[in-house]
Amino acid sequence: MSSQEPHTHSHAHGHAPAAPVSRHLRKVIAAVLIPFAVAVVVGLAVLWPGGAPSHKPSGVGFDQPTEQATVLQVDKVNCADVHAEQQPQPTPPPGQPPSGGSTTGKDCEQVTIKVTTGENAGRTFQTVVTPDASRHYTTGQDVVVAYSPKAPKDLQYSVSDVDRSFPMWVLAAIFAFAVVAVGRLRGVLALVALLASFGVLTLFILPAILQGSNPLVVAVVGGSAIMLIALYLCHGLTARTSVAVLGTLASLLLIGLLGSVFVGWALLTGNTDDTTGLVHGLYPDIEIRGLLLAGIIIGSLGVLDDVTVTQTAAVWELKEANPSASWRTLYSAAMRIGRDHIASVVNTLVLAYAGAALPLFLLFSIAQSDVGTVATSEVVAEEIVRTLVGSIGLVASVPLTTLLAAMVVSADRKGQSTAAPGTAPDTGASSPGAADGFGAQRSAARGRSGRRGSRGRRRKQ
């Protein structure tokens, strides 16, 4: 018995996932997933754009070439001397805030900027910053400038943004360090999967949409590729991961179906902001409504991965803890976990969308619009449809994935024992605590402790 005890302990508490499934079940899962993976690869090959289409910048909004620049000098000047003086605004009606102030008697900033990249590197230009401007500059600060080649030479460059590359890279490094420090190898694999997801997004999804491919089809193919890469890379090529993939796929199909129905039924165009309008103006062949559907699918994918993997892992661990549990018992127990997960994740999803649209909600509050008018306006209705369709798919993924995992793990282990090789199977009747899967282990531990105590007393005598 003593030679077998270390092996038994390793089986019960090792960090490997659940025991491998049978060959027959692996064939069944492969029969479903291999054709799906082949279809994704074929879709990638057929829709592969070969890069973004050539485009000559229009010089409007985001469609302007940009260069790096540095602030050389900041001088205080009289606003009137640089023709930046603002006239006093009329007195507003009672109860309303003033619409603006006057710069009379105040100093403006005349900023000298040097372009450091591009064909005109080394050129300097000046810009004036008024006292009420939201952004001010300091000597030595790096900025981003927009270039308008058709404008007069003195007006070709203008500051469009500040260069915040360094703090963003520092934040990314802290994030990567935290993920690796806590997740170790899994954390490294998660970062690799994240890079792969960005690769699929920037090399396939965005260029394919710009080339005129159907955005919904591109999102389904690209999202499926991201799902397969991320899940199998982070969690291994196992049956447990495959069940999570199937649950995610079924939920994505539901989200795509509901999104198509309600985007069409609500007569949403998807053209609700200046950025979308600019994209549609530059590329008229892009189907803006399909772009909205694609955004719904891709936005829901990350949360779905989390839910399906968690539910599948819960079912597997419950089966390990209680090998005699039926699929109904596993389903009921895992659904109790899933309901808590639903409550927290759905709230997170809704708050994330609300936070992104907070300035819009503030505008409606200022206008004192009633709730019905706000909710049915297209710009808000689009966010509501996006949120609720994604949430329905998220909620549906919990019972779908849990049921599939419970049936798979129960069908695979029917009549099998999880005891270590060379030990008698545990029937669950040896101790009152065997019902939860841990009773036999506690009984065996008490027996070993009792035998060691007896030997100690004999030696003392």
Short mmCIF file of C-alpha atoms in Angstrom, two decimals:
data_model
loop_
_atom_site.label_atom_id
_atom_site.label_comp_id
_atom_site.label_asym_id
_atom_site.label_seq_id
_atom_site.Cartn_x
_atom_site.Cartn_y
_atom_site.Cartn_z
CA MET A 1 0.00 0.00 0.00
CA SER A 2 2.76 2.45 0.89
CA SER A 3 4.28 2.26 -2.58
CA GLN A 4 1.00 3.26 -4.17
CA GLU A 5 0.11 6.17 -1.92
CA PRO A 6 2.36 8.79 -3.54
CA HIS A 7 0.94 7.96 -6.98
CA THR A 8 -2.62 8.30 -5.67
CA HIS A 9 -1.86 11.69 -4.17
CA SER A 10 -0.33 12.89 -7.43
CA HIS A 11 -3.45 11.87 -9.32
CA ALA A 12 -5.79 13.70 -6.98
CA HIS A 13 -3.88 16.94 -6.68
CA GLY A 14 -1.66 17.30 -9.75
CA HIS A 15 -1.92 20.44 -11.81
CA ALA A 16 -2.77 18.69 -15.04
CA PRO A 17 -6.32 19.03 -16.29
CA ALA A 18 -8.90 16.26 -16.08
CA ALA A 19 -8.00 12.78 -17.30
CA PRO A 20 -7.92 12.39 -21.10
CA VAL A 21 -11.16 11.41 -22.73
CA SER A 22 -11.67 8.16 -24.60
CA ARG A 23 -10.68 7.66 -28.21
CA HIS A 24 -14.30 7.33 -29.30
CA LEU A 25 -15.28 10.67 -27.78
CA ARG A 26 -12.23 12.35 -29.27
CA LYS A 27 -13.37 11.12 -32.69
CA VAL A 28 -16.87 12.52 -32.13
CA ILE A 29 -15.52 15.94 -31.13
CA ALA A 30 -13.03 15.92 -33.99
CA ALA A 31 -15.80 15.09 -36.45
CA VAL A 32 -17.46 18.39 -35.49
CA LEU A 33 -14.47 20.68 -34.99
CA ILE A 34 -12.17 19.59 -37.82
CA PRO A 35 -14.66 20.53 -40.58
CA PHE A 36 -15.27 23.82 -38.76
CA ALA A 37 -11.53 24.56 -38.54
CA VAL A 38 -11.10 23.65 -42.21
CA ALA A 39 -13.97 25.99 -43.13
CA VAL A 40 -12.29 28.80 -41.18
CA VAL A 41 -8.97 28.21 -42.96
CA VAL A 42 -10.73 28.13 -46.34
CA GLY A 43 -12.57 31.34 -45.46
CA LEU A 44 -9.29 33.03 -44.51
CA ALA A 45 -7.72 31.94 -47.80
CA VAL A 46 -10.67 33.05 -49.94
CA LEU A 47 -11.20 36.41 -48.21
CA TRP A 48 -7.54 37.19 -47.53
CA PRO A 49 -7.14 40.81 -48.67
CA GLY A 50 -3.41 40.92 -49.29
CA GLY A 51 -3.14 44.23 -47.48
CA ALA A 52 -5.24 47.35 -47.27
CA PRO A 53 -6.22 49.01 -50.56
CA SER A 54 -4.10 51.90 -51.78
CA HIS A 55 -5.54 55.21 -50.73
CA LYS A 56 -4.56 58.83 -51.20
CA PRO A 57 -5.28 60.78 -47.99
CA SER A 58 -8.07 63.31 -48.38
CA GLY A 59 -6.76 65.60 -45.64
CA VAL A 60 -10.09 65.50 -43.80
CA GLY A 61 -10.37 64.49 -40.14
CA PHE A 62 -8.50 61.24 -39.38
CA ASP A 63 -7.68 60.88 -43.07
CA GLN A 64 -4.64 63.13 -42.83
CA PRO A 65 -0.98 62.09 -42.98
CA THR A 66 0.72 62.71 -39.66
CA GLU A 67 4.31 63.26 -38.60
CA GLN A 68 6.23 63.49 -35.34
CA ALA A 69 7.33 66.89 -34.02
CA THR A 70 8.87 68.54 -30.97
CA VAL A 71 8.03 71.79 -29.17
CA LEU A 72 11.11 74.03 -29.39
CA GLN A 73 9.90 77.12 -27.55
CA VAL A 74 6.84 78.55 -25.79
CA ASP A 75 6.55 82.33 -25.56
CA LYS A 76 3.99 84.50 -23.78
CA VAL A 77 2.47 87.06 -26.16
CA ASN A 78 -0.43 89.45 -26.12
CA CYS A 79 -3.44 87.84 -27.79
CA ALA A 80 -4.19 91.02 -29.71
CA ASP A 81 -0.67 91.08 -31.17
CA VAL A 82 -1.15 87.63 -32.74
CA HIS A 83 -4.77 88.31 -33.77
CA ALA A 84 -6.11 85.71 -31.33
CA GLU A 85 -8.20 88.10 -29.23
CA GLN A 86 -11.78 86.93 -28.65
CA GLN A 87 -14.64 89.39 -28.33
CA PRO A 88 -16.75 89.35 -25.14
CA GLN A 89 -19.80 87.14 -25.46
CA PRO A 90 -23.31 88.56 -24.87
CA THR A 91 -24.81 88.08 -21.44
CA PRO A 92 -26.73 84.77 -21.40
CA PRO A 93 -30.34 84.49 -20.23
CA PRO A 94 -30.88 83.94 -16.49
CA GLY A 95 -30.21 80.38 -15.37
CA GLN A 96 -27.85 79.53 -18.25
CA PRO A 97 -24.03 79.37 -18.05
CA PRO A 98 -21.99 81.87 -20.08
CA SER A 99 -21.14 80.64 -23.57
CA GLY A 100 -17.56 81.85 -23.54
CA GLY A 101 -15.09 84.33 -22.15
CA SER A 102 -12.94 87.08 -23.52
CA THR A 103 -9.18 86.97 -23.90
CA THR A 104 -8.89 90.75 -23.53
CA GLY A 105 -5.98 91.55 -21.25
CA LYS A 106 -4.82 87.92 -21.15
CA ASP A 107 -1.65 86.41 -22.57
CA CYS A 108 -1.63 83.77 -25.28
CA GLU A 109 1.13 81.25 -25.93
CA GLN A 110 3.05 81.29 -29.19
CA VAL A 111 4.49 77.82 -29.67
CA THR A 112 7.38 77.07 -32.04
CA ILE A 113 7.32 73.47 -33.27
CA LYS A 114 9.89 71.51 -35.28
CA VAL A 115 8.85 68.62 -37.55
CA THR A 116 11.15 65.62 -36.93
CA THR A 117 9.91 63.01 -39.43
CA GLY A 118 8.75 62.90 -43.03
CA GLU A 119 9.89 64.67 -46.18
CA ASN A 120 9.89 68.05 -44.46
CA ALA A 121 11.84 67.01 -41.37
CA GLY A 122 13.54 70.03 -39.83
CA ARG A 123 10.88 72.55 -40.85
CA THR A 124 9.55 74.76 -38.06
CA PHE A 125 6.19 76.45 -37.74
CA GLN A 126 4.31 78.40 -35.10
CA THR A 127 0.89 78.02 -33.57
CA VAL A 128 -1.00 80.14 -31.06
CA VAL A 129 -2.70 78.69 -27.99
CA THR A 130 -5.40 80.83 -26.37
CA PRO A 131 -5.83 80.93 -22.56
CA ASP A 132 -9.10 79.00 -22.69
CA ALA A 133 -7.66 76.16 -24.82
CA SER A 134 -7.97 72.67 -23.33
CA ARG A 135 -4.39 71.74 -24.16
CA HIS A 136 -1.18 73.68 -23.51
CA TYR A 137 2.39 72.74 -24.41
CA THR A 138 5.80 72.77 -22.76
CA THR A 139 9.30 73.07 -24.22
CA GLY A 140 10.68 69.70 -25.30
CA GLN A 141 7.27 68.04 -25.48
CA ASP A 142 6.68 65.59 -28.36
CA VAL A 143 3.55 66.15 -30.43
CA VAL A 144 1.83 64.75 -33.51
CA VAL A 145 1.21 67.12 -36.40
CA ALA A 146 -1.15 66.77 -39.35
CA TYR A 147 0.11 67.59 -42.84
CA SER A 148 -2.04 69.25 -45.51
CA PRO A 149 0.07 69.44 -48.69
CA LYS A 150 -2.47 71.55 -50.60
CA ALA A 151 -2.56 74.32 -47.98
CA PRO A 152 -0.28 77.40 -48.09
CA LYS A 153 3.22 76.61 -46.91
CA ASP A 154 2.84 78.40 -43.57
CA LEU A 155 -0.39 76.50 -42.84
CA GLN A 156 0.54 73.01 -44.02
CA TYR A 157 1.27 71.72 -40.52
CA SER A 158 -0.98 71.87 -37.47
CA VAL A 159 -0.83 70.12 -34.12
CA SER A 160 -3.37 67.28 -34.02
CA ASP A 161 -2.41 65.50 -30.79
CA VAL A 162 0.31 64.96 -28.23
CA ASP A 163 2.69 62.02 -28.46
CA ARG A 164 1.76 59.68 -25.63
CA SER A 165 3.71 56.64 -26.84
CA PHE A 166 5.97 56.40 -23.79
CA PRO A 167 3.26 56.20 -21.07
CA MET A 168 1.26 53.78 -23.24
CA TRP A 169 4.26 51.48 -23.64
CA VAL A 170 4.99 51.67 -19.92
CA LEU A 171 1.39 50.73 -19.13
CA ALA A 172 1.57 47.84 -21.62
CA ALA A 173 4.78 46.62 -19.97
CA ILE A 174 3.18 46.73 -16.51
CA PHE A 175 0.19 44.80 -17.85
CA ALA A 176 2.43 42.14 -19.43
CA PHE A 177 4.49 41.82 -16.26
CA ALA A 178 1.37 41.39 -14.10
CA VAL A 179 -0.06 38.75 -16.46
CA VAL A 180 3.18 36.75 -16.55
CA ALA A 181 3.88 37.13 -12.82
CA VAL A 182 0.48 35.76 -11.86
CA GLY A 183 -0.30 33.48 -14.79
CA ARG A 184 3.27 32.23 -15.42
CA LEU A 185 3.25 29.98 -18.51
CA ARG A 186 -0.48 30.49 -19.01
CA GLY A 187 0.12 34.22 -18.82
CA VAL A 188 2.81 34.04 -21.51
CA LEU A 189 0.49 32.02 -23.74
CA ALA A 190 -2.31 34.51 -23.12
CA LEU A 191 -0.07 37.36 -24.29
CA VAL A 192 0.88 35.38 -27.40
CA ALA A 193 -2.81 34.76 -28.08
CA LEU A 194 -3.49 38.48 -27.61
CA LEU A 195 -0.83 39.35 -30.20
CA ALA A 196 -2.31 36.74 -32.56
CA SER A 197 -5.77 38.29 -32.12
CA PHE A 198 -4.41 41.73 -33.01
CA GLY A 199 -2.68 40.15 -35.98
CA VAL A 200 -5.92 38.65 -37.31
CA LEU A 201 -7.71 41.95 -36.70
CA THR A 202 -5.13 44.17 -38.44
CA LEU A 203 -3.96 41.80 -41.19
CA PHE A 204 -7.28 40.19 -42.13
CA ILE A 205 -10.46 41.71 -40.72
CA LEU A 206 -9.80 45.42 -41.30
CA PRO A 207 -8.15 45.12 -44.75
CA ALA A 208 -10.79 42.63 -45.94
CA ILE A 209 -13.60 45.01 -44.99
CA LEU A 210 -11.79 47.87 -46.74
CA GLN A 211 -11.44 45.70 -49.85
CA GLY A 212 -15.24 45.46 -50.01
CA SER A 213 -15.88 41.99 -48.53
CA ASN A 214 -19.08 41.51 -46.54
CA PRO A 215 -18.23 42.75 -43.01
CA LEU A 216 -20.46 40.15 -41.33
CA VAL A 217 -18.82 37.24 -43.15
CA VAL A 218 -15.37 38.67 -42.47
CA ALA A 219 -16.19 39.07 -38.77
CA VAL A 220 -17.50 35.50 -38.50
CA VAL A 221 -14.42 34.03 -40.19
CA GLY A 222 -11.93 36.29 -38.40
CA GLY A 223 -13.68 35.91 -35.03
CA SER A 224 -13.68 32.12 -35.40
CA ALA A 225 -9.96 32.17 -36.18
CA ILE A 226 -9.29 34.33 -33.10
CA MET A 227 -11.40 31.97 -30.98
CA LEU A 228 -9.57 28.83 -32.15
CA ILE A 229 -6.12 30.38 -31.71
CA ALA A 230 -6.81 31.93 -28.31
CA LEU A 231 -8.61 29.00 -26.70
CA TYR A 232 -6.34 26.20 -27.90
CA LEU A 233 -3.17 28.19 -27.33
CA CYS A 234 -4.11 29.21 -23.78
CA HIS A 235 -5.88 26.04 -22.63
CA GLY A 236 -4.35 23.25 -24.69
CA LEU A 237 -5.59 20.90 -27.40
CA THR A 238 -7.95 18.98 -25.11
CA ALA A 239 -11.55 17.82 -25.13
CA ARG A 240 -12.34 20.35 -22.41
CA THR A 241 -11.15 23.20 -24.63
CA SER A 242 -13.05 21.73 -27.57
CA VAL A 243 -16.28 21.81 -25.59
CA ALA A 244 -15.65 25.48 -24.79
CA VAL A 245 -15.06 26.12 -28.51
CA LEU A 246 -18.36 24.47 -29.41
CA GLY A 247 -20.22 26.50 -26.79
CA THR A 248 -18.63 29.72 -28.01
CA LEU A 249 -19.42 28.90 -31.63
CA ALA A 250 -23.09 28.19 -30.87
CA SER A 251 -23.38 31.47 -28.94
CA LEU A 252 -21.71 33.45 -31.73
CA LEU A 253 -24.17 32.03 -34.25
CA LEU A 254 -27.03 33.09 -31.98
CA ILE A 255 -25.58 36.59 -31.64
CA GLY A 256 -25.17 36.89 -35.41
CA LEU A 257 -28.76 35.75 -36.01
CA LEU A 258 -30.29 38.05 -33.40
CA GLY A 259 -28.13 40.95 -34.51
CA SER A 260 -29.22 40.57 -38.14
CA VAL A 261 -32.89 40.37 -37.18
CA PHE A 262 -32.99 43.33 -34.82
CA VAL A 263 -30.64 45.62 -36.76
CA GLY A 264 -32.94 45.18 -39.76
CA TRP A 265 -36.16 45.36 -37.74
CA ALA A 266 -35.10 48.54 -35.92
CA LEU A 267 -34.00 50.08 -39.25
CA LEU A 268 -30.53 50.85 -37.94
CA THR A 269 -28.15 52.17 -40.58
CA GLY A 270 -24.94 52.04 -38.53
CA ASN A 271 -24.01 55.53 -39.78
CA THR A 272 -24.38 57.44 -36.52
CA ASP A 273 -21.12 59.32 -36.03
CA ASP A 274 -18.56 61.34 -37.93
CA THR A 275 -16.02 58.52 -38.05
CA THR A 276 -18.44 56.08 -39.66
CA GLY A 277 -19.58 58.77 -42.08
CA LEU A 278 -15.97 59.48 -43.07
CA VAL A 279 -15.29 55.76 -43.64
CA HIS A 280 -18.42 55.47 -45.77
CA GLY A 281 -17.46 58.59 -47.73
CA LEU A 282 -13.96 57.29 -48.45
CA TYR A 283 -15.09 53.73 -49.20
CA PRO A 284 -18.69 53.83 -50.49
CA ASP A 285 -18.71 50.08 -51.18
CA ILE A 286 -18.46 49.21 -47.47
CA GLU A 287 -21.76 47.96 -46.09
CA ILE A 288 -22.16 50.09 -42.97
CA ARG A 289 -24.96 47.95 -41.52
CA GLY A 290 -22.76 44.88 -41.88
CA LEU A 291 -20.01 46.82 -40.13
CA LEU A 292 -22.34 47.30 -37.18
CA LEU A 293 -23.07 43.55 -37.05
CA ALA A 294 -19.36 42.78 -37.29
CA GLY A 295 -18.70 45.05 -34.32
CA ILE A 296 -21.36 43.27 -32.27
CA ILE A 297 -19.83 39.84 -32.97
CA ILE A 298 -16.22 40.84 -32.33
CA GLY A 299 -17.15 42.81 -29.21
CA SER A 300 -18.97 39.81 -27.72
CA LEU A 301 -16.24 37.28 -28.50
CA GLY A 302 -13.89 38.11 -25.63
CA VAL A 303 -16.56 37.84 -22.94
CA LEU A 304 -17.92 34.62 -24.46
CA ASP A 305 -14.49 32.98 -24.28
CA ASP A 306 -14.29 33.76 -20.59
CA VAL A 307 -17.74 32.36 -19.80
CA THR A 308 -17.49 29.16 -21.84
CA VAL A 309 -14.02 28.26 -20.56
CA THR A 310 -15.07 28.89 -16.96
CA GLN A 311 -18.23 26.80 -17.23
CA THR A 312 -16.45 23.91 -18.94
CA ALA A 313 -13.71 23.93 -16.31
CA ALA A 314 -16.34 23.98 -13.55
CA VAL A 315 -18.05 20.89 -14.94
CA TRP A 316 -14.75 19.02 -15.28
CA GLU A 317 -13.68 19.88 -11.74
CA LEU A 318 -17.07 18.88 -10.33
CA LYS A 319 -16.74 15.53 -12.06
CA GLU A 320 -13.28 15.07 -10.62
CA ALA A 321 -14.60 15.84 -7.14
CA ASN A 322 -17.57 13.47 -7.52
CA PRO A 323 -16.91 10.80 -10.16
CA SER A 324 -20.29 9.14 -9.52
CA ALA A 325 -22.32 12.28 -10.30
CA SER A 326 -24.76 12.05 -13.20
CA TRP A 327 -24.87 14.65 -15.95
CA ARG A 328 -28.00 16.15 -14.40
CA THR A 329 -26.21 16.61 -11.07
CA LEU A 330 -23.20 18.17 -12.79
CA TYR A 331 -25.42 20.46 -14.83
CA SER A 332 -27.35 21.67 -11.78
CA ALA A 333 -24.20 22.31 -9.76
CA ALA A 334 -22.38 24.09 -12.59
CA MET A 335 -25.42 26.22 -13.39
CA ARG A 336 -25.34 27.61 -9.85
CA ILE A 337 -21.85 28.85 -10.68
CA GLY A 338 -23.04 30.06 -14.07
CA ARG A 339 -25.86 32.14 -12.66
CA ASP A 340 -23.42 34.08 -10.51
CA HIS A 341 -21.21 34.51 -13.54
CA ILE A 342 -24.11 35.79 -15.64
CA ALA A 343 -25.13 38.34 -13.01
CA SER A 344 -21.65 39.85 -12.84
CA VAL A 345 -20.62 39.67 -16.50
CA VAL A 346 -23.87 41.07 -17.94
CA ASN A 347 -23.66 44.01 -15.56
CA THR A 348 -20.05 44.53 -16.62
CA LEU A 349 -21.02 44.45 -20.30
CA VAL A 350 -23.83 46.97 -19.88
CA LEU A 351 -21.69 49.33 -17.81
CA ALA A 352 -18.86 49.11 -20.36
CA TYR A 353 -21.17 50.26 -23.15
CA ALA A 354 -22.72 52.93 -20.91
CA GLY A 355 -19.29 54.25 -20.01
CA ALA A 356 -18.28 54.47 -23.67
CA ALA A 357 -21.47 56.41 -24.48
CA LEU A 358 -21.38 58.63 -21.37
CA PRO A 359 -20.77 61.91 -23.24
CA LEU A 360 -23.76 61.12 -25.44
CA PHE A 361 -25.97 60.52 -22.41
CA LEU A 362 -24.81 63.84 -20.97
CA LEU A 363 -25.92 65.62 -24.13
CA PHE A 364 -29.37 64.07 -23.88
CA SER A 365 -29.56 65.08 -20.22
CA ILE A 366 -28.68 68.66 -21.11
CA ALA A 367 -31.39 68.64 -23.78
CA GLN A 368 -33.85 67.34 -21.13
CA SER A 369 -35.15 64.65 -23.49
CA ASP A 370 -37.48 62.03 -22.07
CA VAL A 371 -36.31 58.42 -21.73
CA GLY A 372 -38.43 57.13 -24.60
CA THR A 373 -37.09 59.68 -27.04
CA VAL A 374 -33.50 59.00 -26.01
CA ALA A 375 -33.82 55.20 -26.13
CA THR A 376 -35.43 55.12 -29.57
CA SER A 377 -33.08 57.60 -31.24
CA GLU A 378 -30.79 55.74 -33.62
CA VAL A 379 -27.53 56.67 -31.94
CA VAL A 380 -28.74 55.23 -28.59
CA ALA A 381 -30.83 52.41 -30.06
CA GLU A 382 -27.70 51.15 -31.80
CA GLU A 383 -25.91 50.83 -28.45
CA ILE A 384 -28.97 49.20 -26.86
CA VAL A 385 -29.20 46.61 -29.63
CA ARG A 386 -25.46 46.00 -29.40
CA THR A 387 -25.63 45.55 -25.63
CA LEU A 388 -28.76 43.40 -25.45
CA VAL A 389 -27.87 41.12 -28.37
CA GLY A 390 -24.44 40.50 -26.90
CA SER A 391 -25.93 39.92 -23.46
CA ILE A 392 -28.50 37.43 -24.79
CA GLY A 393 -25.72 35.46 -26.45
CA LEU A 394 -23.71 35.62 -23.24
CA VAL A 395 -26.63 34.37 -21.14
CA ALA A 396 -27.39 31.59 -23.63
CA SER A 397 -23.77 30.44 -23.64
CA VAL A 398 -23.94 29.40 -19.98
CA PRO A 399 -26.64 26.68 -20.20
CA LEU A 400 -25.48 25.61 -23.69
CA THR A 401 -21.85 25.12 -22.68
CA THR A 402 -22.70 23.66 -19.28
CA LEU A 403 -25.10 21.10 -20.76
CA LEU A 404 -22.65 20.11 -23.48
CA ALA A 405 -19.77 19.74 -20.99
CA ALA A 406 -21.89 17.74 -18.52
CA MET A 407 -23.06 15.31 -21.19
CA VAL A 408 -19.57 14.91 -22.66
CA VAL A 409 -17.80 14.29 -19.37
CA SER A 410 -20.52 11.92 -18.13
CA ALA A 411 -20.75 9.91 -21.34
CA ASP A 412 -17.01 9.53 -21.48
CA ARG A 413 -16.52 8.27 -17.91
CA LYS A 414 -19.51 6.04 -17.51
CA GLY A 415 -18.30 2.87 -15.85
CA GLN A 416 -14.75 4.20 -15.50
CA SER A 417 -12.87 4.73 -12.28
CA THR A 418 -10.71 7.70 -11.40
CA ALA A 419 -8.70 5.69 -8.91
CA ALA A 420 -5.00 5.32 -9.52
CA PRO A 421 -3.65 2.21 -11.27
CA GLY A 422 -3.29 -0.67 -8.90
CA THR A 423 -5.87 0.59 -6.37
CA ALA A 424 -9.41 -0.56 -5.84
CA PRO A 425 -12.14 1.62 -7.32
CA ASP A 426 -13.96 3.90 -4.92
CA THR A 427 -17.62 2.93 -4.70
CA GLY A 428 -18.56 5.94 -2.60
CA ALA A 429 -19.88 3.76 0.26
CA SER A 430 -16.80 3.69 2.43
CA SER A 431 -17.55 6.87 4.33
CA PRO A 432 -20.38 9.32 4.82
CA GLY A 433 -18.44 12.04 3.01
CA ALA A 434 -17.98 10.01 -0.17
CA ALA A 435 -20.94 11.71 -1.81
CA ASP A 436 -18.91 14.80 -2.46
CA GLY A 437 -15.95 12.85 -3.82
CA PHE A 438 -13.63 13.69 -0.97
CA GLY A 439 -14.86 11.22 1.68
CA ALA A 440 -12.72 8.33 0.51
CA GLN A 441 -9.61 10.50 0.56
CA ARG A 442 -10.34 11.73 4.10
CA SER A 443 -11.04 8.15 5.28
CA ALA A 444 -7.80 6.90 3.76
CA ALA A 445 -5.88 9.77 5.36
CA ARG A 446 -7.38 8.95 8.78
CA GLY A 447 -6.45 5.28 8.30
CA ARG A 448 -2.84 6.11 7.44
CA SER A 449 -2.65 8.49 10.41
CA GLY A 450 -4.03 5.79 12.73
CA ARG A 451 -1.49 3.23 11.51
CA ARG A 452 1.39 5.66 12.02
CA GLY A 453 0.10 6.43 15.53
CA SER A 454 -0.07 2.71 16.43
CA ARG A 455 3.50 2.12 15.25
CA GLY A 456 4.66 5.13 17.30
CA ARG A 457 3.02 3.78 20.46
CA ARG A 458 4.57 0.34 19.98
CA ARG A 459 8.04 1.87 19.56
CA LYS A 460 7.54 3.93 22.73
CA GLN A 461 6.53 0.84 24.70
#
